[in-house]
XYZ file of N, CA, C and O in Angstrom:
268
model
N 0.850 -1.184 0.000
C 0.000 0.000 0.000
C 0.887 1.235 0.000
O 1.973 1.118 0.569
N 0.618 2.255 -0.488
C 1.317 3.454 -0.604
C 0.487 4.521 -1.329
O 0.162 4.790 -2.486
N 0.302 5.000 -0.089
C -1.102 6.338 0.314
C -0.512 7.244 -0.654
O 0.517 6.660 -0.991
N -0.573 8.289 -1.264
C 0.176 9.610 -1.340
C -0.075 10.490 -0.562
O 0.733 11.402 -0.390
N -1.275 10.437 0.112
C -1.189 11.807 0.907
C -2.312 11.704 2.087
O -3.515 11.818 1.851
N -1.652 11.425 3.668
C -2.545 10.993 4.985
C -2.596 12.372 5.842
O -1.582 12.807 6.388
N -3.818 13.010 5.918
C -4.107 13.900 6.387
C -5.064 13.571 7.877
O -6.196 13.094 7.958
N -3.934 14.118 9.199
C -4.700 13.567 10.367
C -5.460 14.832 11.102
O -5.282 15.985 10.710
N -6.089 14.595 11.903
C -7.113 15.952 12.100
C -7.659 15.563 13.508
O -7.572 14.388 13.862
N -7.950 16.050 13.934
C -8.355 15.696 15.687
C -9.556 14.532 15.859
O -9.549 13.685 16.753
N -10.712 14.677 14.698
C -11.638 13.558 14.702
C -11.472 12.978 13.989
O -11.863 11.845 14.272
N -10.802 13.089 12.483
C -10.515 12.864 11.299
C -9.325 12.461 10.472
O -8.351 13.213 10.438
N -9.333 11.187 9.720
C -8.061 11.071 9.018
C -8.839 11.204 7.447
O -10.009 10.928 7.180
N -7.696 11.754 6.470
C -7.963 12.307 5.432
C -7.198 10.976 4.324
O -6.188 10.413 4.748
N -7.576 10.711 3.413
C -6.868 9.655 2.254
C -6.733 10.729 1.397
O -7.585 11.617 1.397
N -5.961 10.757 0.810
C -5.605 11.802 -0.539
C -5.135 11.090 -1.210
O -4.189 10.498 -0.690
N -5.519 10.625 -2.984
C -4.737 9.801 -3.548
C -4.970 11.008 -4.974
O -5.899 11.685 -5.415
N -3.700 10.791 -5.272
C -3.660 11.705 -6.339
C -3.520 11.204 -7.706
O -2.946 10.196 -8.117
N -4.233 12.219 -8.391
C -4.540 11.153 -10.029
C -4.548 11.953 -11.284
O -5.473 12.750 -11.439
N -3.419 11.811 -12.406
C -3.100 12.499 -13.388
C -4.088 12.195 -14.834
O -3.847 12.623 -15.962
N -4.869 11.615 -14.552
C -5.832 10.699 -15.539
C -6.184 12.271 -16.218
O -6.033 13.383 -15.713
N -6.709 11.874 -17.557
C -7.077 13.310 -18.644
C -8.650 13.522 -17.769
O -9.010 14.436 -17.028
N -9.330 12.334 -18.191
C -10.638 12.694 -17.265
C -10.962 12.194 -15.899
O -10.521 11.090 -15.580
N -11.804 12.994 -14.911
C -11.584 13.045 -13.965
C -12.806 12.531 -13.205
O -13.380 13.162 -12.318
N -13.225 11.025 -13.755
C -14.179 9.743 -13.397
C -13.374 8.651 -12.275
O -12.334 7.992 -12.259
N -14.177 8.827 -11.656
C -13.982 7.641 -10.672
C -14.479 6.258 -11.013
O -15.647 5.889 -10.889
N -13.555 5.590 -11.420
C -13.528 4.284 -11.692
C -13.549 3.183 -10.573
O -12.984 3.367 -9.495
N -14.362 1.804 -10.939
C -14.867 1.111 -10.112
C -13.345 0.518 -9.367
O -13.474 0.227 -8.178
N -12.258 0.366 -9.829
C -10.662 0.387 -9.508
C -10.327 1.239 -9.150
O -9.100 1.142 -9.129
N -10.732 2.498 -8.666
C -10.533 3.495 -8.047
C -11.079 3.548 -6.786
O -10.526 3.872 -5.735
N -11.973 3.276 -6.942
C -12.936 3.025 -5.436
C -12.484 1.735 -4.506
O -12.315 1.486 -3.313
N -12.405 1.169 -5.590
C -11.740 -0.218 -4.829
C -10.182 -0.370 -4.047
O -9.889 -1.047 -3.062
N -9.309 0.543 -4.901
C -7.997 0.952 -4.308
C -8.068 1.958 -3.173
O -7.071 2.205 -2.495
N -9.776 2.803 -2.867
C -9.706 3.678 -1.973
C -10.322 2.885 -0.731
O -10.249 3.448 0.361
N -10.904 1.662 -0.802
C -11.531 1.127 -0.194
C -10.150 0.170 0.861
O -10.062 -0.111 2.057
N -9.506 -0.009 -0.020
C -8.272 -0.959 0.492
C -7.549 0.070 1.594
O -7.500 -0.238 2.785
N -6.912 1.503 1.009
C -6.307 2.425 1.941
C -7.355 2.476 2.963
O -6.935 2.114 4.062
N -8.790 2.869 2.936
C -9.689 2.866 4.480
C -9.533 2.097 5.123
O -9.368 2.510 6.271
N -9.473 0.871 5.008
C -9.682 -0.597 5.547
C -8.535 -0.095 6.717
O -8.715 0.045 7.927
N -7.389 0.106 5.978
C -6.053 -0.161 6.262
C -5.736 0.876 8.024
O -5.170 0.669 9.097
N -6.474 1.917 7.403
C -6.017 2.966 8.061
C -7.214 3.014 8.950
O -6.774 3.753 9.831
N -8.111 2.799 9.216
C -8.904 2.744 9.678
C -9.108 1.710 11.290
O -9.760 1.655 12.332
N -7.858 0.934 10.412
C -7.051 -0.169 11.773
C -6.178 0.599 12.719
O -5.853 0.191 13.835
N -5.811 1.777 12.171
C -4.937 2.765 12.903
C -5.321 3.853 13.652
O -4.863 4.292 14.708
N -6.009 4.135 13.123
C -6.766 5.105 13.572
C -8.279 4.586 14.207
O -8.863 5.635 14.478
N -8.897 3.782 14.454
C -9.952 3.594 15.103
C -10.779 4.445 15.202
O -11.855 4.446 14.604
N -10.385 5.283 15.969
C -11.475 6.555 16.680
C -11.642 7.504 15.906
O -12.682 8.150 16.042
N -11.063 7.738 15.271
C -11.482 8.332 14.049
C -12.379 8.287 13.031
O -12.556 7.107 12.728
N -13.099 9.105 12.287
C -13.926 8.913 10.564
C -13.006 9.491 10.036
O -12.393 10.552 10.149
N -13.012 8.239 9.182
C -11.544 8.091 7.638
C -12.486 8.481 6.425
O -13.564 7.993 6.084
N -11.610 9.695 5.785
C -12.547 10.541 4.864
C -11.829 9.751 3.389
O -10.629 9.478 3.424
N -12.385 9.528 2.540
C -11.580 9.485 1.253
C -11.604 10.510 0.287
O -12.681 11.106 0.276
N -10.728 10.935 -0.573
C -10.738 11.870 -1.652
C -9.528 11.246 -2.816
O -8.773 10.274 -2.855
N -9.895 12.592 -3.833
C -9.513 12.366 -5.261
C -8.702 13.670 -5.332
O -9.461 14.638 -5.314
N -7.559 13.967 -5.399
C -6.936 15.130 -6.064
C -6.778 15.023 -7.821
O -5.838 14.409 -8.326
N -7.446 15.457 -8.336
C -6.959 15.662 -10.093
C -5.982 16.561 -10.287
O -6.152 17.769 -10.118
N -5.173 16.169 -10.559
C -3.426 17.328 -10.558
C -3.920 18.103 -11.816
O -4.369 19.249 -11.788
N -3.783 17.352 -12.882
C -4.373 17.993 -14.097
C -5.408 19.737 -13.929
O -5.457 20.665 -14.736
N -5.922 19.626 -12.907
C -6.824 20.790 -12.922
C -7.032 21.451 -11.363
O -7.671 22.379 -10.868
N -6.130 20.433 -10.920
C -6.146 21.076 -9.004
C -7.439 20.686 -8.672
O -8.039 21.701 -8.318
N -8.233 19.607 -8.607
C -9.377 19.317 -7.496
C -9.604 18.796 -6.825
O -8.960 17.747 -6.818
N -10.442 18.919 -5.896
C -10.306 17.487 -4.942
C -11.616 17.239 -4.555
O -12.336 18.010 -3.920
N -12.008 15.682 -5.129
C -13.715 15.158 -4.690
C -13.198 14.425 -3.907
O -12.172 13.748 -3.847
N -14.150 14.668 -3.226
C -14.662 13.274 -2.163
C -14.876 12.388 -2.650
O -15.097 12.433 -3.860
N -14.918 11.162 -1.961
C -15.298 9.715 -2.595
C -15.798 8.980 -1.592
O -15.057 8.453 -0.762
N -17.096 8.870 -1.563
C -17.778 7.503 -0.417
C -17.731 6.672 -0.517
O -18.177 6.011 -1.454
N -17.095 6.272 0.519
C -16.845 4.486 0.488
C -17.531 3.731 1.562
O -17.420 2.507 1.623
């Protein structure tokens, strides 16, 4: 596993995975690779709500992603 970017926060841990793709669709392998980092981190963090997101470099954005 290799996050690109773990954002921790007092109630909150953040997933940031960053993605150079032309268009900026969340693919069912996308969700599924975000699903694997929650799992993961989510063992670590316990007490926490583990947020997921999407950075698109291509255009600077960042969605959320429910998992």
């Amino acid at each position: 596993i290799k996050i690109d970017k773990i954002i921790i926060k007092p109630e909150e841990v953040w997933i940031v995975d960053f993605k150079y793709h032309e268009k900026e669709i969340i693919t069912p392998a996308i969700k599924i690779q975000l699903q694997v980092y929650k799992q993961a981190i989510s063992k670590i963090y316990s007490t926490h709500k583990t947020k997921c997101f999407i950075l698109w470099l291509k255009n600077q954005t960042l969605e959320s992603v429910e998992i």
